[in-house]
Amino acid sequence: MATTPAAAERLLNLVIALVNTPGRMTKEQVRTTVAGYGDAPSDDAFERMFERDKDTLRELGVPVLTVTDASHGDDFGYRIDLDTYALAPIDLTAAELGVLTMAAELWQDRSLRADSTRALTKLRAVGQAPGSTDLVAGLTPRVRDGGGAFAPLVDAVQSRQAVRFTYRAATSGEV
């Protein structure tokens, strides 16, 4: 299910619109207000695009609901069921939050620093009291960055590419 960047952006725009609609959005409202749909060359092209996008979102687990107008049974609209779409509350123990803090500190000198710091801040906000990481206070993981190999390996992992490299055995030093 490969999507082009334009299609992925359109899907994200649709999710944002359907999450934030107070009641429901009609197809016409989607076409005129959600970025990516107004460019459809015809009504049929829009219909196919919108139906495909709804199916894709549902396959991804986004609960897109079809809602009918109470006064007009043939007037359909769409929204996302927020109760079903919301994540379950995160309930981390002090030890779990401490371990995540240690893991985030691994990235302090790397390109993922901002992402790990932001994620940890969000987890702390829903977790225990501010002092809950005292269990691991003073413990700092020591990991060398691996020189210039780290970024290409992260890229390979993200693109699911196999990598090959040579290494020296710790005991004998042989390659």
C-alpha positions as a printed NumPy array, in Angstrom:
array([[  0.   ,   0.   ,   0.   ],
       [  2.508,   2.598,  -1.166],
       [  1.305,   6.145,  -1.181],
       [  2.918,   9.116,  -2.812],
       [  3.788,  12.061,  -0.573],
       [  0.788,  13.959,  -1.983],
       [ -1.537,  11.061,  -1.156],
       [ -0.07 ,  10.661,   2.339],
       [ -0.475,  14.379,   2.969],
       [ -4.052,  14.252,   1.686],
       [ -4.811,  11.338,   4.049],
       [ -3.363,  13.238,   6.976],
       [ -5.391,  16.317,   6.028],
       [ -8.523,  14.178,   5.89 ],
       [ -7.852,  12.698,   9.329],
       [ -7.264,  16.157,  10.799],
       [-10.48 ,  17.468,   9.238],
       [-12.618,  14.51 ,  10.344],
       [-11.202,  14.558,  13.874],
       [-11.901,  18.262,  14.248],
       [-15.358,  18.407,  12.705],
       [-18.002,  19.191,  15.332],
       [-20.579,  16.832,  13.826],
       [-19.889,  15.455,  10.392],
       [-18.458,  16.509,   7.043],
       [-20.274,  15.939,   3.78 ],
       [-18.391,  14.906,   0.67 ],
       [-18.822,  18.413,  -0.711],
       [-17.33 ,  19.911,   2.439],
       [-14.399,  17.516,   2.172],
       [-13.872,  18.453,  -1.471],
       [-13.951,  22.189,  -0.837],
       [-12.121,  22.42 ,   2.51 ],
       [ -9.626,  19.539,   2.765],
       [ -6.361,  20.178,   0.951],
       [ -5.735,  17.695,  -1.84 ],
       [ -9.325,  17.083,  -2.883],
       [-10.071,  20.341,  -4.666],
       [ -7.559,  19.396,  -7.361],
       [ -9.625,  16.426,  -8.547],
       [-10.249,  16.933, -12.282],
       [-13.816,  15.62 , -12.18 ],
       [-16.593,  14.51 ,  -9.855],
       [-15.828,  10.865, -10.672],
       [-12.121,  11.335,  -9.921],
       [-12.992,  12.946,  -6.589],
       [-15.384,  10.101,  -5.725],
       [-12.756,   7.46 ,  -6.493],
       [-10.076,   9.352,  -4.547],
       [-12.308,   9.907,  -1.525],
       [-13.569,   6.311,  -1.426],
       [-10.017,   4.976,  -1.777],
       [ -8.806,   7.271,   0.999],
       [-11.62 ,   6.223,   3.364],
       [-10.788,   2.568,   2.69 ],
       [ -7.089,   3.203,   3.29 ],
       [ -7.771,   4.961,   6.582],
       [-10.019,   2.139,   7.728],
       [ -7.316,  -0.41 ,   6.798],
       [ -4.899,   1.607,   8.937],
       [ -7.298,   1.367,  11.884],
       [ -8.779,   4.851,  11.694],
       [-12.491,   4.511,  12.541],
       [-14.11 ,   6.602,   9.786],
       [-17.857,   6.602,  10.408],
       [-20.636,   7.293,   7.935],
       [-23.217,   9.515,   9.613],
       [-26.658,  10.332,   8.224],
       [-28.5  ,  13.573,   8.852],
       [-31.431,  12.952,  11.21 ],
       [-33.766,  15.104,   9.134],
       [-32.552,  13.886,   5.71 ],
       [-31.853,  10.154,   5.648],
       [-30.1  ,  10.361,   2.301],
       [-27.691,  13.12 ,   3.395],
       [-24.441,  11.371,   4.381],
       [-21.473,  12.786,   6.206],
       [-18.304,  11.467,   7.736],
       [-16.392,  11.781,  10.964],
       [-13.87 ,   9.861,  13.026],
       [-15.102,   8.092,  16.16 ],
       [-12.89 ,   9.798,  18.745],
       [-13.648,   7.291,  21.505],
       [-12.392,   4.429,  19.355],
       [ -9.51 ,   6.405,  17.827],
       [ -8.053,   7.694,  21.11 ],
       [ -5.11 ,   5.884,  22.614],
       [ -5.542,   4.107,  25.892],
       [ -4.202,   6.028,  28.878],
       [ -0.507,   5.517,  29.497],
       [  0.187,   4.357,  33.019],
       [  3.93 ,   4.051,  33.517],
       [  5.508,   3.006,  36.765],
       [  8.353,   5.07 ,  38.157],
       [ 10.8  ,   2.358,  37.094],
       [  9.455,   2.261,  33.525],
       [  9.657,   6.029,  33.198],
       [ 13.186,   5.921,  34.587],
       [ 14.272,   3.341,  32.023],
       [ 12.764,   5.437,  29.223],
       [ 14.652,   8.462,  30.546],
       [ 17.888,   6.502,  30.38 ],
       [ 17.113,   5.355,  26.853],
       [ 16.391,   8.934,  25.768],
       [ 19.742,  10.057,  27.145],
       [ 21.441,   7.777,  24.614],
       [ 20.393,  10.243,  21.921],
       [ 21.65 ,  13.432,  23.564],
       [ 24.479,  13.878,  21.056],
       [ 22.739,  12.561,  17.963],
       [ 20.221,  13.685,  15.381],
       [ 17.325,  12.078,  17.279],
       [ 17.816,  14.287,  20.335],
       [ 14.853,  16.582,  19.674],
       [ 12.464,  13.683,  18.989],
       [ 13.498,  11.7  ,  22.07 ],
       [ 13.339,  14.765,  24.307],
       [  9.864,  15.683,  23.031],
       [  8.609,  12.109,  23.497],
       [ 10.009,  11.927,  27.013],
       [  8.386,  15.245,  27.934],
       [  5.014,  13.917,  26.774],
       [  5.466,  10.681,  28.716],
       [  6.42 ,  12.571,  31.864],
       [  3.306,  14.723,  31.498],
       [  1.045,  11.677,  31.699],
       [  3.226,   9.688,  34.075],
       [  4.107,   9.844,  37.736],
       [  5.212,  12.885,  39.712],
       [  8.283,  14.821,  38.474],
       [ 10.631,  12.986,  40.865],
       [  9.519,   9.557,  39.665],
       [ 12.773,   8.867,  37.832],
       [ 14.786,   8.973,  41.074],
       [ 15.224,   5.204,  40.834],
       [ 17.725,   5.669,  38.016],
       [ 19.054,   9.105,  38.94 ],
       [ 22.777,   9.342,  38.401],
       [ 22.884,   6.427,  35.997],
       [ 24.007,   7.565,  32.593],
       [ 24.344,   5.116,  29.747],
       [ 27.706,   5.213,  28.029],
       [ 27.515,   4.45 ,  24.338],
       [ 29.967,   5.53 ,  21.683],
       [ 28.379,   6.948,  18.545],
       [ 30.198,   4.727,  16.045],
       [ 31.564,   7.585,  13.982],
       [ 29.924,   8.173,  10.636],
       [ 28.166,   4.794,  10.598],
       [ 25.269,   5.714,  12.863],
       [ 23.195,   7.881,  10.495],
       [ 23.417,   5.454,   7.53 ],
       [ 22.38 ,   2.573,   9.815],
       [ 19.364,   4.516,  11.109],
       [ 18.415,   5.302,   7.491],
       [ 18.745,   1.612,   6.582],
       [ 16.542,   0.569,   9.495],
       [ 13.882,   3.129,   8.576],
       [ 13.855,   2.028,   4.928],
       [ 14.062,  -1.661,   5.908],
       [ 17.256,  -2.198,   3.94 ],
       [ 19.692,  -4.974,   4.733],
       [ 23.187,  -3.826,   5.652],
       [ 26.554,  -5.587,   5.552],
       [ 29.69 ,  -4.581,   7.352],
       [ 32.911,  -6.078,   8.607],
       [ 33.912,  -6.06 ,  12.247],
       [ 36.74 ,  -7.155,  14.479],
       [ 36.249,  -9.922,  16.98 ],
       [ 36.683,  -8.599,  20.525],
       [ 38.768, -11.553,  21.634],
       [ 41.165, -12.004,  18.698],
       [ 40.986,  -8.712,  16.807],
       [ 40.476, -10.582,  13.539],
       [ 38.258,  -9.079,  10.833]])
